[in-house]
XYZ file of C-alpha atoms in Angstrom:
154
model
C 0.000 0.000 0.000
C 1.412 3.327 -0.939
C 1.712 6.249 1.455
C -1.080 8.183 -0.247
C -3.623 5.412 0.400
C -2.461 5.064 3.992
C -2.751 8.804 4.506
C -6.287 8.844 3.011
C -7.401 5.965 5.241
C -5.951 7.662 8.277
C -7.767 10.858 7.313
C -11.081 8.954 6.997
C -10.566 7.302 10.382
C -9.812 10.660 12.038
C -12.836 12.300 10.368
C -15.093 9.387 11.363
C -13.903 9.426 14.968
C -14.259 13.226 15.168
C -17.781 13.065 13.762
C -18.698 10.270 16.178
C -17.324 12.173 19.174
C -19.104 15.374 18.084
C -22.441 13.582 17.588
C -22.021 11.620 20.810
C -21.365 14.781 22.812
C -24.378 16.419 21.172
C -26.699 13.530 22.044
C -25.296 13.343 25.586
C -25.708 17.109 26.092
C -29.269 17.048 24.705
C -30.164 14.140 27.020
C -28.370 15.629 30.056
C -30.068 19.017 29.554
C -33.455 17.275 29.202
C -33.694 18.729 25.715
C -36.895 16.912 24.771
C -38.741 18.730 27.571
C -38.318 21.984 25.655
C -40.684 20.682 22.984
C -43.489 20.752 25.564
C -45.343 23.662 27.155
C -44.642 22.415 30.664
C -43.300 25.321 32.768
C -41.081 22.803 34.601
C -38.963 22.650 31.431
C -37.860 26.226 32.041
C -36.588 25.194 35.472
C -34.240 22.614 33.945
C -31.806 25.473 34.042
C -31.371 26.390 37.706
C -31.038 30.078 36.984
C -34.700 30.169 35.947
C -35.933 28.995 39.368
C -36.607 32.540 40.629
C -38.605 33.324 37.467
C -40.606 30.116 37.875
C -41.268 30.787 41.582
C -42.347 34.353 40.891
C -44.630 33.188 38.069
C -46.294 30.750 40.482
C -47.095 33.637 42.819
C -48.457 35.830 40.035
C -52.018 36.156 38.853
C -50.980 35.008 35.367
C -50.214 31.441 36.448
C -53.945 30.772 36.151
C -54.134 32.232 32.640
C -50.865 31.426 30.924
C -47.667 29.434 31.065
C -44.152 30.465 30.022
C -44.840 29.913 26.332
C -48.083 31.860 26.476
C -46.132 35.028 27.273
C -42.608 34.371 25.952
C -43.176 32.666 22.590
C -45.359 33.577 19.607
C -48.643 31.705 19.484
C -48.135 30.248 15.991
C -46.365 26.878 15.601
C -43.316 28.020 13.625
C -42.855 31.231 15.577
C -43.068 29.331 18.848
C -40.427 26.755 17.973
C -38.189 29.248 16.205
C -38.220 31.420 19.327
C -37.637 28.404 21.577
C -34.662 27.383 19.431
C -33.174 30.884 19.489
C -33.689 31.202 23.244
C -32.304 27.710 23.829
C -29.144 28.419 21.883
C -28.774 31.854 23.494
C -29.318 30.476 27.010
C -27.062 27.461 26.442
C -24.242 29.701 25.282
C -24.704 32.189 28.112
C -24.945 29.609 30.882
C -22.144 27.446 29.507
C -19.752 30.368 29.147
C -21.010 32.238 32.212
C -21.547 35.432 30.211
C -24.916 36.661 31.450
C -26.222 39.313 33.797
C -27.924 38.605 37.077
C -30.705 39.329 37.441
C -31.410 38.273 33.880
C -32.676 40.956 31.559
C -35.096 40.448 28.738
C -33.726 41.201 25.266
C -35.570 43.450 22.847
C -36.725 40.629 20.548
C -38.161 38.777 23.543
C -39.745 41.966 24.800
C -41.428 42.371 21.416
C -42.896 38.869 21.721
C -44.156 39.540 25.253
C -45.681 42.827 24.120
C -47.457 41.121 21.203
C -48.788 38.415 23.521
C -50.035 40.973 26.049
C -51.906 42.656 23.226
C -53.268 39.360 21.888
C -54.644 38.219 25.239
C -55.870 41.641 26.357
C -56.963 42.978 22.977
C -60.244 44.330 24.280
C -58.610 46.752 26.707
C -56.003 48.002 24.248
C -58.126 50.581 22.519
C -57.224 53.200 25.116
C -53.776 51.796 25.815
C -52.653 52.009 22.191
C -52.301 55.765 22.383
C -50.063 55.391 25.433
C -48.066 52.570 23.847
C -47.306 54.607 20.754
C -45.883 57.450 22.809
C -44.091 55.211 25.320
C -42.376 53.058 22.667
C -41.666 49.322 22.621
C -42.527 47.271 25.664
C -45.117 49.660 26.934
C -47.036 46.883 28.720
C -44.078 45.720 30.772
C -42.835 49.216 31.491
C -45.975 49.810 33.596
C -46.922 46.217 34.527
C -43.484 44.734 35.232
C -44.677 42.518 38.091
C -47.726 41.003 36.387
C -46.133 37.798 35.058
C -43.379 37.528 37.656
C -43.945 38.899 41.147
C -40.871 40.779 42.361
């Protein structure tokens, strides 16, 4: 066997082992992080990450626990929007918590605030006739700027 064939075989073995290790770590991480629970609407899934415990506890004390779960406020109500948002949040949270680069207390990002605002308006559409004038002058996130403690008691 010439050296070129040996080198190619060695390259295939290294690539195969690297791919296997990468996939194995991915499956292990998904299983360890209870990844399948994120496909549900169970609020307990949000507590898989210990840093969300305060948010979960405060939601349980809020009036909104009877009306909505985490997804009801923090993800769009359509199928693709919901899972796209969950994927983006999952990747963002995984990166932040793995690297330790996040603020405490956690702060909502503008794209998430936009989703929460849209969901406030969807669920409370009948009372928004008067509030729309205020929201337009107050800017994005007008609901939360005045009703910060509604979903999560502080």
